[in-house]
PDB file of C-alpha atoms and ligand atoms in Angstrom:
ATOM      1  CA  UNK Q   1      82.368  49.592 146.830  1.00  0.00           C
ATOM      2  CA  UNK Q   2      80.135  53.924 147.170  1.00  0.00           C
ATOM      3  CA  UNK Q   3      81.914  56.312 149.378  1.00  0.00           C
ATOM      4  CA  UNK Q   4      80.957  59.469 150.898  1.00  0.00           C
ATOM      5  CA  UNK Q   5      83.554  62.761 150.623  1.00  0.00           C
ATOM      6  CA  UNK Q   6      83.033  65.665 152.886  1.00  0.00           C
ATOM      7  CA  UNK Q   7      84.758  68.836 153.238  1.00  0.00           C
ATOM      8  CA  UNK Q   8      85.077  71.217 156.181  1.00  0.00           C
ATOM      9  CA  UNK Q   9      86.255  74.496 156.588  1.00  0.00           C
ATOM     10  CA  UNK Q  10      85.619  76.945 159.430  1.00  0.00           C
ATOM     11  CA  UNK Q  11      87.586  80.316 160.513  1.00  0.00           C
ATOM     12  CA  UNK Q  12      88.126  81.809 164.369  1.00  0.00           C
ATOM     13  CA  UNK Q  13      88.709  85.330 165.820  1.00  0.00           C
ATOM     14  CA  UNK Q  14      92.239  85.066 168.026  1.00  0.00           C
ATOM     15  CA  UNK Q  15      91.851  87.495 171.252  1.00  0.00           C
ATOM     16  CA  UNK Q  16      94.033  87.918 173.996  1.00  0.00           C
ATOM     17  CA  UNK Q  17      91.916  86.079 177.375  1.00  0.00           C
ATOM     18  CA  UNK Q  18      90.877  83.095 175.221  1.00  0.00           C
ATOM     19  CA  UNK Q  19      92.699  79.422 175.613  1.00  0.00           C
ATOM     20  CA  UNK Q  20      93.690  78.209 172.149  1.00  0.00           C
ATOM     21  CA  UNK Q  21      92.222  75.417 172.036  1.00  0.00           C
ATOM     22  CA  UNK Q  22      92.871  72.846 168.960  1.00  0.00           C
ATOM     23  CA  UNK Q  23      92.424  69.436 168.260  1.00  0.00           C
ATOM     24  CA  UNK Q  24      90.994  68.537 171.142  1.00  0.00           C
ATOM     25  CA  UNK Q  25      94.676  69.977 173.546  1.00  0.00           C
ATOM     26  CA  UNK Q  26      94.907  73.395 175.038  1.00  0.00           C
ATOM     27  CA  UNK Q  27      97.784  74.624 173.125  1.00  0.00           C
ATOM     28  CA  UNK Q  28      99.994  77.200 174.718  1.00  0.00           C
ATOM     29  CA  UNK Q  29      99.324  80.306 173.692  1.00  0.00           C
ATOM     30  CA  UNK Q  30      98.705  83.804 174.648  1.00  0.00           C
ATOM     31  CA  UNK Q  31      96.102  84.700 172.198  1.00  0.00           C
ATOM     32  CA  UNK Q  32      93.066  82.040 171.994  1.00  0.00           C
ATOM     33  CA  UNK Q  33      90.448  81.353 169.567  1.00  0.00           C
ATOM     34  CA  UNK Q  34      86.721  83.019 169.881  1.00  0.00           C
ATOM     35  CA  UNK Q  35      83.700  81.712 169.514  1.00  0.00           C
ATOM     36  CA  UNK Q  36      80.161  79.751 171.185  1.00  0.00           C
ATOM     37  CA  UNK Q  37      81.936  76.737 171.967  1.00  0.00           C
ATOM     38  CA  UNK Q  38      85.392  76.619 172.777  1.00  0.00           C
ATOM     39  CA  UNK Q  39      86.363  77.175 169.743  1.00  0.00           C
ATOM     40  CA  UNK Q  40      88.334  74.454 168.546  1.00  0.00           C
ATOM     41  CA  UNK Q  41      88.571  75.379 164.296  1.00  0.00           C
ATOM     42  CA  UNK Q  42      89.852  71.873 164.027  1.00  0.00           C
ATOM     43  CA  UNK Q  43      87.107  69.968 165.850  1.00  0.00           C
ATOM     44  CA  UNK Q  44      85.234  72.035 164.118  1.00  0.00           C
ATOM     45  CA  UNK Q  45      85.776  71.493 159.960  1.00  0.00           C
ATOM     46  CA  UNK Q  46      86.014  68.008 160.885  1.00  0.00           C
ATOM     47  CA  UNK Q  47      82.648  67.636 161.884  1.00  0.00           C
ATOM     48  CA  UNK Q  48      81.723  69.613 159.151  1.00  0.00           C
ATOM     49  CA  UNK Q  49      83.570  67.452 156.658  1.00  0.00           C
ATOM     50  CA  UNK Q  50      81.500  64.198 158.631  1.00  0.00           C
ATOM     51  CA  UNK Q  51      77.845  66.177 158.033  1.00  0.00           C
ATOM     52  CA  UNK Q  52      78.965  67.373 155.003  1.00  0.00           C
ATOM     53  CA  UNK Q  53      79.732  63.194 153.756  1.00  0.00           C
ATOM     54  CA  UNK Q  54      76.627  62.117 154.429  1.00  0.00           C
ATOM     55  CA  UNK Q  55      74.682  65.387 153.063  1.00  0.00           C
ATOM     56  CA  UNK Q  56      73.384  66.212 157.145  1.00  0.00           C
ATOM     57  CA  UNK Q  57      73.638  70.084 157.170  1.00  0.00           C
ATOM     58  CA  UNK Q  58      76.747  71.197 159.077  1.00  0.00           C
ATOM     59  CA  UNK Q  59      77.804  71.772 162.441  1.00  0.00           C
ATOM     60  CA  UNK Q  60      76.074  75.284 163.136  1.00  0.00           C
ATOM     61  CA  UNK Q  61      72.178  73.046 161.940  1.00  0.00           C
ATOM     62  CA  UNK Q  62      73.422  70.149 164.543  1.00  0.00           C
ATOM     63  CA  UNK Q  63      74.360  71.961 167.405  1.00  0.00           C
ATOM     64  CA  UNK Q  64      73.206  76.322 166.818  1.00  0.00           C
ATOM     65  CA  UNK Q  65      75.042  78.735 168.087  1.00  0.00           C
ATOM     66  CA  UNK Q  66      72.350  80.506 169.151  1.00  0.00           C
ATOM     67  CA  UNK Q  67      72.050  77.437 171.752  1.00  0.00           C
ATOM     68  CA  UNK Q  68      73.328  78.085 175.256  1.00  0.00           C
ATOM     69  CA  UNK Q  69      73.440  74.645 175.909  1.00  0.00           C
ATOM     70  CA  UNK Q  70      75.784  74.436 173.356  1.00  0.00           C
ATOM     71  CA  UNK Q  71      77.807  77.727 175.085  1.00  0.00           C
ATOM     72  CA  UNK Q  72      81.752  76.976 175.725  1.00  0.00           C
ATOM     73  CA  UNK Q  73      81.017  73.861 175.378  1.00  0.00           C
ATOM     74  CA  UNK Q  74      84.095  71.013 175.033  1.00  0.00           C
ATOM     75  CA  UNK Q  75      84.307  70.502 171.619  1.00  0.00           C
ATOM     76  CA  UNK Q  76      85.149  66.987 171.805  1.00  0.00           C
ATOM     77  CA  UNK Q  77      81.360  66.352 172.613  1.00  0.00           C
ATOM     78  CA  UNK Q  78      80.107  67.916 169.605  1.00  0.00           C
ATOM     79  CA  UNK Q  79      82.395  65.472 167.567  1.00  0.00           C
ATOM     80  CA  UNK Q  80      81.688  62.718 169.370  1.00  0.00           C
ATOM     81  CA  UNK Q  81      77.596  63.178 168.888  1.00  0.00           C
ATOM     82  CA  UNK Q  82      78.405  64.190 164.753  1.00  0.00           C
ATOM     83  CA  UNK Q  83      80.590  60.858 164.898  1.00  0.00           C
ATOM     84  CA  UNK Q  84      77.751  58.471 167.023  1.00  0.00           C
ATOM     85  CA  UNK Q  85      74.900  60.221 164.185  1.00  0.00           C
ATOM     86  CA  UNK Q  86      77.785  59.444 161.035  1.00  0.00           C
ATOM     87  CA  UNK Q  87      78.141  55.844 162.750  1.00  0.00           C
ATOM     88  CA  UNK Q  88      74.387  55.396 162.628  1.00  0.00           C
ATOM     89  CA  UNK Q  89      73.753  56.003 159.138  1.00  0.00           C
ATOM     90  CA  UNK Q  90      75.762  52.969 158.544  1.00  0.00           C
ATOM     91  CA  UNK Q  91      79.263  54.442 157.755  1.00  0.00           C
ATOM     92  CA  UNK Q  92      82.883  54.188 159.690  1.00  0.00           C
ATOM     93  CA  UNK Q  93      86.304  56.081 158.776  1.00  0.00           C
ATOM     94  CA  UNK Q  94      88.287  55.188 155.780  1.00  0.00           C
ATOM     95  CA  UNK Q  95      89.899  58.415 157.027  1.00  0.00           C
ATOM     96  CA  UNK Q  96      90.884  62.335 156.862  1.00  0.00           C
ATOM     97  CA  UNK Q  97      92.706  64.854 156.121  1.00  0.00           C
ATOM     98  CA  UNK Q  98      93.218  68.275 157.781  1.00  0.00           C
ATOM     99  CA  UNK Q  99      95.329  71.594 157.530  1.00  0.00           C
ATOM    100  CA  UNK Q 100      95.402  74.425 160.512  1.00  0.00           C
ATOM    101  CA  UNK Q 101      96.632  77.646 159.412  1.00  0.00           C
ATOM    102  CA  UNK Q 102      98.153  79.648 162.442  1.00  0.00           C
ATOM    103  CA  UNK Q 103     101.303  81.559 161.351  1.00  0.00           C
ATOM    104  CA  UNK Q 104     101.837  81.922 165.665  1.00  0.00           C
ATOM    105  CA  UNK Q 105     102.793  79.231 168.020  1.00  0.00           C
ATOM    106  CA  UNK Q 106     104.690  76.604 165.566  1.00  0.00           C
ATOM    107  CA  UNK Q 107     102.314  73.285 165.967  1.00  0.00           C
ATOM    108  CA  UNK Q 108     104.295  70.829 164.651  1.00  0.00           C
ATOM    109  CA  UNK Q 109     105.236  70.206 168.106  1.00  0.00           C
ATOM    110  CA  UNK Q 110     101.550  69.335 168.888  1.00  0.00           C
ATOM    111  CA  UNK Q 111     100.150  67.197 166.607  1.00  0.00           C
ATOM    112  CA  UNK Q 112     101.124  63.673 167.727  1.00  0.00           C
ATOM    113  CA  UNK Q 113      98.620  64.548 170.982  1.00  0.00           C
ATOM    114  CA  UNK Q 114      96.496  66.169 168.961  1.00  0.00           C
ATOM    115  CA  UNK Q 115      95.960  62.546 166.538  1.00  0.00           C
ATOM    116  CA  UNK Q 116      95.760  60.597 169.263  1.00  0.00           C
ATOM    117  CA  UNK Q 117      93.026  62.755 170.763  1.00  0.00           C
ATOM    118  CA  UNK Q 118      90.568  61.893 167.734  1.00  0.00           C
ATOM    119  CA  UNK Q 119      91.384  58.712 167.016  1.00  0.00           C
ATOM    120  CA  UNK Q 120      90.524  58.361 170.656  1.00  0.00           C
ATOM    121  CA  UNK Q 121      87.519  59.761 170.521  1.00  0.00           C
ATOM    122  CA  UNK Q 122      86.200  58.463 167.658  1.00  0.00           C
ATOM    123  CA  UNK Q 123      87.894  55.483 168.061  1.00  0.00           C
ATOM    124  CA  UNK Q 124      89.836  54.694 165.219  1.00  0.00           C
ATOM    125  CA  UNK Q 125      93.299  54.302 164.241  1.00  0.00           C
ATOM    126  CA  UNK Q 126      95.724  57.276 165.012  1.00  0.00           C
ATOM    127  CA  UNK Q 127      97.012  55.885 160.897  1.00  0.00           C
ATOM    128  CA  UNK Q 128      93.611  57.336 159.831  1.00  0.00           C
ATOM    129  CA  UNK Q 129      94.058  60.736 161.347  1.00  0.00           C
ATOM    130  CA  UNK Q 130      96.116  63.056 159.123  1.00  0.00           C
ATOM    131  CA  UNK Q 131      97.133  66.869 160.938  1.00  0.00           C
ATOM    132  CA  UNK Q 132      98.860  69.543 159.092  1.00  0.00           C
ATOM    133  CA  UNK Q 133      99.511  72.529 159.846  1.00  0.00           C
ATOM    134  CA  UNK Q 134     101.125  75.796 157.992  1.00  0.00           C
ATOM    135  CA  UNK Q 135     101.215  79.139 158.772  1.00  0.00           C
ATOM    136  CA  UNK Q 136     100.172  81.677 155.507  1.00  0.00           C
ATOM    137  CA  UNK Q 137     104.062  83.305 155.421  1.00  0.00           C
ATOM    138  CA  UNK Q 138     102.726  86.588 157.318  1.00  0.00           C
ATOM    139  CA  UNK Q 139      99.124  87.375 154.524  1.00  0.00           C
ATOM    140  CA  UNK Q 140      95.845  87.513 155.655  1.00  0.00           C
ATOM    141  CA  UNK Q 141      94.261  87.156 158.589  1.00  0.00           C
ATOM    142  CA  UNK Q 142      96.354  84.864 159.961  1.00  0.00           C
ATOM    143  CA  UNK Q 143      98.975  86.114 158.526  1.00  0.00           C
ATOM    144  CA  UNK Q 144      98.423  88.620 160.592  1.00  0.00           C
ATOM    145  CA  UNK Q 145      97.627  86.336 163.849  1.00  0.00           C
ATOM    146  CA  UNK Q 146      94.404  87.998 163.178  1.00  0.00           C
ATOM    147  CA  UNK Q 147      92.679  84.426 163.266  1.00  0.00           C
ATOM    148  CA  UNK Q 148      93.425  80.543 162.818  1.00  0.00           C
ATOM    149  CA  UNK Q 149      91.698  78.920 159.763  1.00  0.00           C
ATOM    150  CA  UNK Q 150      90.936  75.017 159.090  1.00  0.00           C
ATOM    151  CA  UNK Q 151      90.720  72.488 156.336  1.00  0.00           C
ATOM    152  CA  UNK Q 152      89.072  69.207 155.789  1.00  0.00           C
ATOM    153  CA  UNK Q 153      88.416  66.554 154.174  1.00  0.00           C
ATOM    154  CA  UNK Q 154      87.059  62.903 154.527  1.00  0.00           C
ATOM    155  CA  UNK Q 155      86.557  59.443 153.352  1.00  0.00           C
ATOM    156  CA  UNK Q 156      83.409  57.596 154.814  1.00  0.00           C
ATOM    157  CA  UNK Q 157      83.437  53.776 153.811  1.00  0.00           C
ATOM    158  CA  UNK Q 158      80.628  51.386 154.854  1.00  0.00           C
ATOM    159  CA  UNK Q 159      80.519  49.833 157.974  1.00  0.00           C
ATOM    160  CA  UNK Q 160      79.315  46.861 157.021  1.00  0.00           C
ATOM    161  CA  UNK Q 161      83.011  46.538 155.347  1.00  0.00           C
ATOM    162  CA  UNK Q 162      85.272  46.662 157.645  1.00  0.00           C
ATOM    163  CA  UNK Q 163      83.993  43.711 159.700  1.00  0.00           C
ATOM    164  CA  UNK Q 164      82.888  41.617 156.584  1.00  0.00           C
TER     165      UNK Q 164
HETATM  166 MG1   MG C 201      83.628  77.290 164.166  1.00  0.00          MG
END
């Protein structure tokens, strides 16, 4: 069976007066992520990994940050459109694994809701969605709370193989 793997990496600056949107949820915190869209670093790396798996470019190719249509947009809309594109090419999700790097606040209590949110947008089982969180031990831009980063890998399998 042929499989496709994809990888995504993204960074957003943190600033006061912004919402901290991660995995489709707004996480209560005194700082939030800065970006053209809602700056959801986790959904962005998932989009990039999905696109990368099929060599379809990246999130900036499909949703340019120069386009006012995407100003402040809910990244769940970007994920849904990206996922529709992947499925239209004949592929579905085997699984994904992701890590969010954030010094504060602790994300662990929010991870079940993030997994549920992503599973609902993509209409796949929660068991296929892995989310982990780590600090960077106060090192680097994550550790100094200047930014948030995330990594994702996805594995795609042919659509037909799941219905067979
Ligand atoms: Mg981004």
